[in-house]
mmCIF file of C-alpha atoms in Angstrom:
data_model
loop_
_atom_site.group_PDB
_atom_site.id
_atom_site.type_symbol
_atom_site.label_atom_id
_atom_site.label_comp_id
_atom_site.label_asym_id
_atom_site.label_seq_id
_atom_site.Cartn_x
_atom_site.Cartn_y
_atom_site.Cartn_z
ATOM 1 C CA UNK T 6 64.696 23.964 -67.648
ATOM 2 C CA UNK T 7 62.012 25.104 -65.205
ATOM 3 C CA UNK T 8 63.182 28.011 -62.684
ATOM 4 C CA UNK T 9 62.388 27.270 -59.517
ATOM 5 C CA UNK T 10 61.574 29.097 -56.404
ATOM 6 C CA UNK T 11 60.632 28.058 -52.832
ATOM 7 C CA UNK T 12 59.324 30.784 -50.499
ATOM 8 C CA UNK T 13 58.268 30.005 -46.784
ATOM 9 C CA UNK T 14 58.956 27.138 -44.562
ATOM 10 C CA UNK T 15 61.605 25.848 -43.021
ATOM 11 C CA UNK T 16 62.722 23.568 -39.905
ATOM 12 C CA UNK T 17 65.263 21.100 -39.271
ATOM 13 C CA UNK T 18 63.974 17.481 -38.503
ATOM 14 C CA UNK T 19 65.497 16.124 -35.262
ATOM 15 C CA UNK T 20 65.659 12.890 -35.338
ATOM 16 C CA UNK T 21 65.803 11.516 -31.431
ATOM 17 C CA UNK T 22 65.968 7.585 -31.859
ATOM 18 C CA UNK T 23 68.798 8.561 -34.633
ATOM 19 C CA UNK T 24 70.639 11.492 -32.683
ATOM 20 C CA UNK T 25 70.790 13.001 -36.258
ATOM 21 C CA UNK T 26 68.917 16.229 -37.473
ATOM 22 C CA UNK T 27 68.199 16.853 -41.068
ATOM 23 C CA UNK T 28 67.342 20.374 -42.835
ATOM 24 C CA UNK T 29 63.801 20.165 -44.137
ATOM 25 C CA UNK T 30 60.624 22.201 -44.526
ATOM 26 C CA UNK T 31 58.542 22.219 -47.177
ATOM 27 C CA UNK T 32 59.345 24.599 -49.385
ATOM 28 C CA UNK T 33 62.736 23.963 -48.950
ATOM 29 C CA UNK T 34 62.436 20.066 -49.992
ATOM 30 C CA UNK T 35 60.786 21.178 -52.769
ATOM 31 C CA UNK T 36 63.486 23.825 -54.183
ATOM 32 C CA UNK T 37 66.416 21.467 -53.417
ATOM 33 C CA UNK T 38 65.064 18.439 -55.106
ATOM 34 C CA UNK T 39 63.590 20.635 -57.707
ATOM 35 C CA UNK T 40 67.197 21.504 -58.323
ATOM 36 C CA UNK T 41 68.309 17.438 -58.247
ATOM 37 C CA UNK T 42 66.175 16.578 -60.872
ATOM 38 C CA UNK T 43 67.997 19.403 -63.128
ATOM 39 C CA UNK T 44 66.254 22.772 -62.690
ATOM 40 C CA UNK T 45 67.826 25.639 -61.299
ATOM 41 C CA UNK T 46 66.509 26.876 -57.631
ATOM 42 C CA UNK T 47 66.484 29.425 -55.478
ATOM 43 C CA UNK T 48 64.566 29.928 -52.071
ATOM 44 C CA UNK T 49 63.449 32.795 -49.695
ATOM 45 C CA UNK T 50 62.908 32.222 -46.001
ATOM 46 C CA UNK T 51 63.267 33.441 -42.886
ATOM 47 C CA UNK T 52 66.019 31.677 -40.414
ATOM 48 C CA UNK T 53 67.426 31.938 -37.007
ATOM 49 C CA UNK T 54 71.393 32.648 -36.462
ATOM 50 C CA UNK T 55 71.328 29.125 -34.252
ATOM 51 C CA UNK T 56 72.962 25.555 -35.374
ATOM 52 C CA UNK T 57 69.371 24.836 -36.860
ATOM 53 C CA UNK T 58 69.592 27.919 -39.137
ATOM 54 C CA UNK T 59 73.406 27.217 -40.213
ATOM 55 C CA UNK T 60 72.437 23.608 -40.503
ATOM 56 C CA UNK T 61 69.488 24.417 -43.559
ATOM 57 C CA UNK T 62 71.594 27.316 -44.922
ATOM 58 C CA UNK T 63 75.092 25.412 -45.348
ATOM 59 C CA UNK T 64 72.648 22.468 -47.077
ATOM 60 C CA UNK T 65 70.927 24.834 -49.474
ATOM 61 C CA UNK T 66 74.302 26.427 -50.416
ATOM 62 C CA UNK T 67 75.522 22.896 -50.659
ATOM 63 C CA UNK T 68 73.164 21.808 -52.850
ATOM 64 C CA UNK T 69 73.149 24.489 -55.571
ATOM 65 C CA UNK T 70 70.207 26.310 -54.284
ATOM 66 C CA UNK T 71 70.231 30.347 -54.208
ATOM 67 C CA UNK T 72 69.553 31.748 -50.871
ATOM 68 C CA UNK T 73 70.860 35.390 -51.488
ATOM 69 C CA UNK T 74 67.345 36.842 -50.611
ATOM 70 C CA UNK T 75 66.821 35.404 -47.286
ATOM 71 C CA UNK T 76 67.286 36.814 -43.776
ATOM 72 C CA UNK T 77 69.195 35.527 -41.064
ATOM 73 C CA UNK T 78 67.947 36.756 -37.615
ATOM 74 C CA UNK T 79 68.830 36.329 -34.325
ATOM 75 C CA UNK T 80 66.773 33.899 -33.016
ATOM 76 C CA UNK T 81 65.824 30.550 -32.880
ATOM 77 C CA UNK T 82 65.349 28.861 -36.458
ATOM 78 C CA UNK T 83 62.390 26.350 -36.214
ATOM 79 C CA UNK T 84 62.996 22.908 -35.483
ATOM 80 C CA UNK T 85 60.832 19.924 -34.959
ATOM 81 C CA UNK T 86 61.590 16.127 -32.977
ATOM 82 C CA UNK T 87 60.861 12.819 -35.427
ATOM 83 C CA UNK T 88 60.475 9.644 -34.218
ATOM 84 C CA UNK T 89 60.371 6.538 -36.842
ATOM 85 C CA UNK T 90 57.580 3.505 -36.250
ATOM 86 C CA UNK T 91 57.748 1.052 -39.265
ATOM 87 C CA UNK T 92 59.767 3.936 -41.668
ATOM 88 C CA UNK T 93 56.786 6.255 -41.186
ATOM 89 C CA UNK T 94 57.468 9.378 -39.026
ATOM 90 C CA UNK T 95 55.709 10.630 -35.851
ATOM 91 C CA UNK T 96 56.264 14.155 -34.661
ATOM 92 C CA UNK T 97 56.845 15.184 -31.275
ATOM 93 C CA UNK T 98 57.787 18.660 -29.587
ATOM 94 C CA UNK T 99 58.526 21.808 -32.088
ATOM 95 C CA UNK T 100 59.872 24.959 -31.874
ATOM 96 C CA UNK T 101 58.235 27.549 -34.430
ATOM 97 C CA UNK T 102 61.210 29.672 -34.651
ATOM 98 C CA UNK T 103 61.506 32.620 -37.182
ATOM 99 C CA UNK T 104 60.072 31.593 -40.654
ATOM 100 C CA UNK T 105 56.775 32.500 -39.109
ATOM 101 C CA UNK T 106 57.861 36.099 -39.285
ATOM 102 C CA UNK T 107 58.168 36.117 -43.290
ATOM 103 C CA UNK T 108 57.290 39.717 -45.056
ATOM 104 C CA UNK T 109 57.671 39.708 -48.431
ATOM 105 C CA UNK T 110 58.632 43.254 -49.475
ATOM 106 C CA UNK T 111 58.647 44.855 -53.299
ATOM 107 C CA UNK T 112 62.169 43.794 -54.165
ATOM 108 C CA UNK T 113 61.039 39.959 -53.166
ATOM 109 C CA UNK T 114 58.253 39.979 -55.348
ATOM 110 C CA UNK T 115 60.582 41.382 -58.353
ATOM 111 C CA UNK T 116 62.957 38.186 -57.364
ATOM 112 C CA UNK T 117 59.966 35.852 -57.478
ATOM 113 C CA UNK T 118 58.682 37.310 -61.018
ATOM 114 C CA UNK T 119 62.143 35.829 -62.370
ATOM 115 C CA UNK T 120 60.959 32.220 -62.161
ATOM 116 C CA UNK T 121 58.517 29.875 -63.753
ATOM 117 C CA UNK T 122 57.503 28.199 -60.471
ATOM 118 C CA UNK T 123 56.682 29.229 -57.614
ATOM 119 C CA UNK T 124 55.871 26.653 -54.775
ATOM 120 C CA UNK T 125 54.753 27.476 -50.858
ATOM 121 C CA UNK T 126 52.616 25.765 -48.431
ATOM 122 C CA UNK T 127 50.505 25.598 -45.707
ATOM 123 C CA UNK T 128 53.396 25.849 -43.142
ATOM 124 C CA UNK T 129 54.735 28.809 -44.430
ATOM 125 C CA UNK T 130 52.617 31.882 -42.754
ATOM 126 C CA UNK T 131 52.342 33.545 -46.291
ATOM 127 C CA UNK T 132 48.436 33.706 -46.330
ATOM 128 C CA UNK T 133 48.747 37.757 -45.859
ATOM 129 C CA UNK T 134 50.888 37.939 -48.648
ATOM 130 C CA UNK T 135 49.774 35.508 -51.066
ATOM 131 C CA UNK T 136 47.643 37.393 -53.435
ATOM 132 C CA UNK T 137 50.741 39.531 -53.991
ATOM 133 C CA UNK T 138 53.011 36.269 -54.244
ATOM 134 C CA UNK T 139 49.795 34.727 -56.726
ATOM 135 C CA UNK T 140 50.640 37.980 -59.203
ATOM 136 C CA UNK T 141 54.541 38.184 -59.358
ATOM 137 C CA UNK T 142 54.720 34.101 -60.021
ATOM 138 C CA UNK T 143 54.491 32.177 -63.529
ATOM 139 C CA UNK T 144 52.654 29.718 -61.937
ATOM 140 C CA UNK T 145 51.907 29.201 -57.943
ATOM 141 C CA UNK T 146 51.986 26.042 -56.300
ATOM 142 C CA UNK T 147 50.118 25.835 -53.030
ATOM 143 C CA UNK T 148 50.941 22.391 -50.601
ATOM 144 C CA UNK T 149 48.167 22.123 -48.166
ATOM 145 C CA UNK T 150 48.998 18.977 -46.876
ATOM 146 C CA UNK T 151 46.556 17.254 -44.733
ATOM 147 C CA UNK T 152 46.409 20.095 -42.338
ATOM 148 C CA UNK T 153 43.367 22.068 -43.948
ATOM 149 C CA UNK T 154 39.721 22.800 -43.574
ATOM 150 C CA UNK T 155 37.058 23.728 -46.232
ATOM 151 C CA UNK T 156 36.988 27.056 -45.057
ATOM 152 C CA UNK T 157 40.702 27.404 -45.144
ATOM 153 C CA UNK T 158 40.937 26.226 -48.821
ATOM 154 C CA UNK T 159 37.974 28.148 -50.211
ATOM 155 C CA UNK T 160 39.750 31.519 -48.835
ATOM 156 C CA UNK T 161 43.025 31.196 -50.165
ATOM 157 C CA UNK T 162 42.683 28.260 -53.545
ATOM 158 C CA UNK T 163 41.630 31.271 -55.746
ATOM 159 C CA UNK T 164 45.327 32.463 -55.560
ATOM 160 C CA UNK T 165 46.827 29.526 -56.243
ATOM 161 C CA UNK T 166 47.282 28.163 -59.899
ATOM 162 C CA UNK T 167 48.921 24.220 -59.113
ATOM 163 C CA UNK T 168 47.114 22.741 -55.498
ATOM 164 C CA UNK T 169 48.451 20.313 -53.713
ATOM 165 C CA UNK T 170 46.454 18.390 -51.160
ATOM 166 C CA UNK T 171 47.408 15.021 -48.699
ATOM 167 C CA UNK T 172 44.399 12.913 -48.496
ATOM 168 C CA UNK T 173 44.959 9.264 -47.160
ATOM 169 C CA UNK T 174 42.514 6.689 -46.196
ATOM 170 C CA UNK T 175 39.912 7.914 -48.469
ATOM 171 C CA UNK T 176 37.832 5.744 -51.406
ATOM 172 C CA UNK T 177 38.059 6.975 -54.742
ATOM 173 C CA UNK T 178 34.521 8.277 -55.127
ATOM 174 C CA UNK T 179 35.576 10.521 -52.198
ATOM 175 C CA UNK T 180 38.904 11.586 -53.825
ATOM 176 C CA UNK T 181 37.281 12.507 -56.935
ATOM 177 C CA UNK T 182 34.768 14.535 -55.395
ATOM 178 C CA UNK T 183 37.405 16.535 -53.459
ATOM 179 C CA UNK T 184 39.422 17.059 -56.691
ATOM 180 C CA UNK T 185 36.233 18.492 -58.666
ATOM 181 C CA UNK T 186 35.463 21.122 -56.031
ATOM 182 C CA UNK T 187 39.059 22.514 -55.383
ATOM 183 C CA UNK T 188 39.784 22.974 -59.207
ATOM 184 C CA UNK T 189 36.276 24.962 -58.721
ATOM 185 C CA UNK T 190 37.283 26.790 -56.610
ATOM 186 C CA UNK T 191 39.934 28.715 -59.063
ATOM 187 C CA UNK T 192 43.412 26.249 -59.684
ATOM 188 C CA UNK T 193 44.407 25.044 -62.656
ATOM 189 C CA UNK T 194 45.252 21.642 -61.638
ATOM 190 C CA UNK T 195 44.990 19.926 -58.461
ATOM 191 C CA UNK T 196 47.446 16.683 -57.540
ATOM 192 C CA UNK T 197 46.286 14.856 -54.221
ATOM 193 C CA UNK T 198 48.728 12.483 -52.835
ATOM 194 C CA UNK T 199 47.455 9.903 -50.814
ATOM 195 C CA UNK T 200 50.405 7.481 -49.347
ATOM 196 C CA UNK T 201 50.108 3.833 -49.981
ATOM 197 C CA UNK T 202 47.429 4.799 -52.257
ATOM 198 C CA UNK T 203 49.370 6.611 -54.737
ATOM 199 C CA UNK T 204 48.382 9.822 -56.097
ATOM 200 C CA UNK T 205 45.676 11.779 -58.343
ATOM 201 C CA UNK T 206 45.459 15.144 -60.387
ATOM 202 C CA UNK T 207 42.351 16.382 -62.094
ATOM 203 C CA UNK T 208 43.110 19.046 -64.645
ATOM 204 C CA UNK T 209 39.554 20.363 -65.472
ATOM 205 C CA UNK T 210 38.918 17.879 -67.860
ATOM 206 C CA UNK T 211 40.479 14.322 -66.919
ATOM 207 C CA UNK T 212 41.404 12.696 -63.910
ATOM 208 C CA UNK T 213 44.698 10.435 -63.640
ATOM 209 C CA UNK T 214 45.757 8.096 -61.227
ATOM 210 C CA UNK T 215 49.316 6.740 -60.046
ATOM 211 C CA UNK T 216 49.987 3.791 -57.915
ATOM 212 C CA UNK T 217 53.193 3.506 -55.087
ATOM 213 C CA UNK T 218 56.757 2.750 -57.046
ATOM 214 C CA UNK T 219 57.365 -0.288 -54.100
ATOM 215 C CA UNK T 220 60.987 -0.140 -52.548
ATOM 216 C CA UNK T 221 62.505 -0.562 -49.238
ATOM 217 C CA UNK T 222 61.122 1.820 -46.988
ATOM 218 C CA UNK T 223 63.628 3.651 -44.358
ATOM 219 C CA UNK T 224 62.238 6.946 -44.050
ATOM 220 C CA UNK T 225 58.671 8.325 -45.497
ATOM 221 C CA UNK T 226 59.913 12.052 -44.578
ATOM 222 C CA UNK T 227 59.923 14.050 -47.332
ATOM 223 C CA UNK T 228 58.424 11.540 -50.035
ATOM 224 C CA UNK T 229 55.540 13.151 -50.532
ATOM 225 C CA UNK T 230 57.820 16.863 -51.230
ATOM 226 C CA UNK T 231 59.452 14.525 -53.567
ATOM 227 C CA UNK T 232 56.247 13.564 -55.449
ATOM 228 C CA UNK T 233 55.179 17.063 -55.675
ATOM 229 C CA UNK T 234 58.860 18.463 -56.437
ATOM 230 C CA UNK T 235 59.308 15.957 -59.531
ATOM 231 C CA UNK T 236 55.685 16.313 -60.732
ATOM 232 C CA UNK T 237 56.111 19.934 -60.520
ATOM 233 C CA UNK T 238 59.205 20.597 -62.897
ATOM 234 C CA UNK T 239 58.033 17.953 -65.547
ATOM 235 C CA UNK T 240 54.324 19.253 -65.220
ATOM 236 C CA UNK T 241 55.710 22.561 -66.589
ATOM 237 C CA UNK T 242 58.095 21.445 -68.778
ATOM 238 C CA UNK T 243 55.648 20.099 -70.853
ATOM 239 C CA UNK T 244 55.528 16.237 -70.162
ATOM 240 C CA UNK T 245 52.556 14.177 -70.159
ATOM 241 C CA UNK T 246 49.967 13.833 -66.912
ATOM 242 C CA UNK T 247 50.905 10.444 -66.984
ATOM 243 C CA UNK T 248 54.932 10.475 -67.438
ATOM 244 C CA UNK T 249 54.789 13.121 -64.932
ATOM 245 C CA UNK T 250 52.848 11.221 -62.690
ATOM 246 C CA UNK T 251 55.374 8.066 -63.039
ATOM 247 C CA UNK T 252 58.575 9.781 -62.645
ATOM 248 C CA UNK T 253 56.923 11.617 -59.250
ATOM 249 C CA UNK T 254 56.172 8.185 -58.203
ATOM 250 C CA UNK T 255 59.743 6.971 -58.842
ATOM 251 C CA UNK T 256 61.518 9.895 -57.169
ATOM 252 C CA UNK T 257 59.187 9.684 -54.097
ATOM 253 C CA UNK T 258 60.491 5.746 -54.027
ATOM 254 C CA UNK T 259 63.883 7.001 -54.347
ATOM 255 C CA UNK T 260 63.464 8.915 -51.400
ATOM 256 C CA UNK T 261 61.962 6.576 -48.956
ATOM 257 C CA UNK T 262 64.967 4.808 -49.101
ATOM 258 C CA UNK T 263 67.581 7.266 -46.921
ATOM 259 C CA UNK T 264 66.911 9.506 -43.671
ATOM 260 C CA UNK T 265 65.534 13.148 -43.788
ATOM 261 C CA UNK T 266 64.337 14.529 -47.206
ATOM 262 C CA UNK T 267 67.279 15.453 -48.809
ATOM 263 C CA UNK T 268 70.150 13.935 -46.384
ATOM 264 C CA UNK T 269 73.210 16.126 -44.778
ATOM 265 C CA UNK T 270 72.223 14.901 -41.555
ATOM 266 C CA UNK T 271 74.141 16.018 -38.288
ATOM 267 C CA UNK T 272 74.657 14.945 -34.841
ATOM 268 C CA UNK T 273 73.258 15.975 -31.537
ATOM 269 C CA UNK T 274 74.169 15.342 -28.378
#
């Protein structure tokens, strides 16, 4: 079994056309379905004291997932309105709430050193502390999803051991290219995930592709954390680029078909 960790993000996906909110973020998505495909998981984050907070807190302990190390403040958890066109999501307002305040101290670190993966993102205002977060973890994984710049990447990829980009609409010629020059620029492997297209990873030496699992589609949210979360734990564990790539594709299929990323939806008024 691979021991999982997610450290950073977190919101709760409000779902206005539904009048049901979902927990979500993505490191959380990623520890909790880490922990459905068999691995045990724990996550660190900062949340508010509000019904957004209780809502992802009462979900993680639901779902088997460790949360002794984070910190419950008072103040607004972050929290973000989803609309659905065609099963694919379209964000509206957000509220950043606490998670943006995340400060890793010693004792953190220590926690983190216990586990074989270690996955954050882009979301997850941990840039000041990554180096730090790069050295107490087995191996890093780094989601950068489709918000990210050159710039951005080349600053902050030499911490991070497994990258993880979104990267839709683009030929292959152009995909390849952009997996050669992030694996430069220090990761060990590099998976881009690229919707209806399906997915790639370069290693350093090969490059392997994956098409869409097809299946009704209700909700796209949290797919993609799926993809990464499944790839992730058999990645590690030793199974092949391409039986790793498969089973991703399958769970990510499996999870198109309900609301929210992981479920235990609630209403609103």
């Amino acid at each position: 079994m691979v021991r999982v960790i997610g450290v950073g993000d977190n919101t709760v996906d409000k779902y206005m056309h539904l009048k049901k909110m979902f927990p979500g973020g993505n490191a959380v998505n990623v520890a909790v379905l880490a922990h459905r495909y068999g691995h045990p998981a724990r996550y660190i984050g900062w949340l508010g004291n509000d019904v957004y907070g209780t809502l992802i807190v009462n979900a993680l302990r639901e779902e088997g997932v460790d949360t002794s190390r984070c910190r419950i403040l008072d103040a607004p958890n972050a929290h973000t309105e989803v609309t659905l066109v065609d099963g694919d999501r379209k964000w509206g307002n957000s509220t950043a709430g606490v998670s943006s305040q995340i400060a890793l101290n010693d004792d953190d670190l220590a926690f983190v050193s216990q586990h074989d993966l270690t996955h954050t993102s882009i979301y997850s205002h941990i840039e000041k502390d990554l180096e730090k977060l790069s050295t107490a973890s087995g191996t890093l994984s780094f989601d950068f999803s489709d918000n990210w710049k050159r710039e951005y990447l080349s600053q902050h990829l030499p911490w991070v051991h497994i990258a993880i980009l979104s990267y839709a609409d683009h030929s292959v010629e152009e995909t390849e290219d952009l997996l050669r020059w992030v694996q430069k620029q220090g990761p060990r492997l590099v998976l881009v995930t690229q919707g209806a297209q399906g997915a790639m990873i370069f290693d350093g030496r090969s490059i392997y592709r994956q098409a869409i699992v097809e299946t009704r589609v209700v909700d796209t949210l949290g797919a993609g954390d799926a993809f990464a979360a499944r790839f992730l734990v058999e990645h590690i564990s030793g199974t092949t680029p391409e039986e790793s790539l498969s089973k991703a594709a399958h769970s990510a299929s499996e999870t198109c078909g309900y609301h929210g990323a992981f479920g235990h939806g609630l209403d609103f008024e």
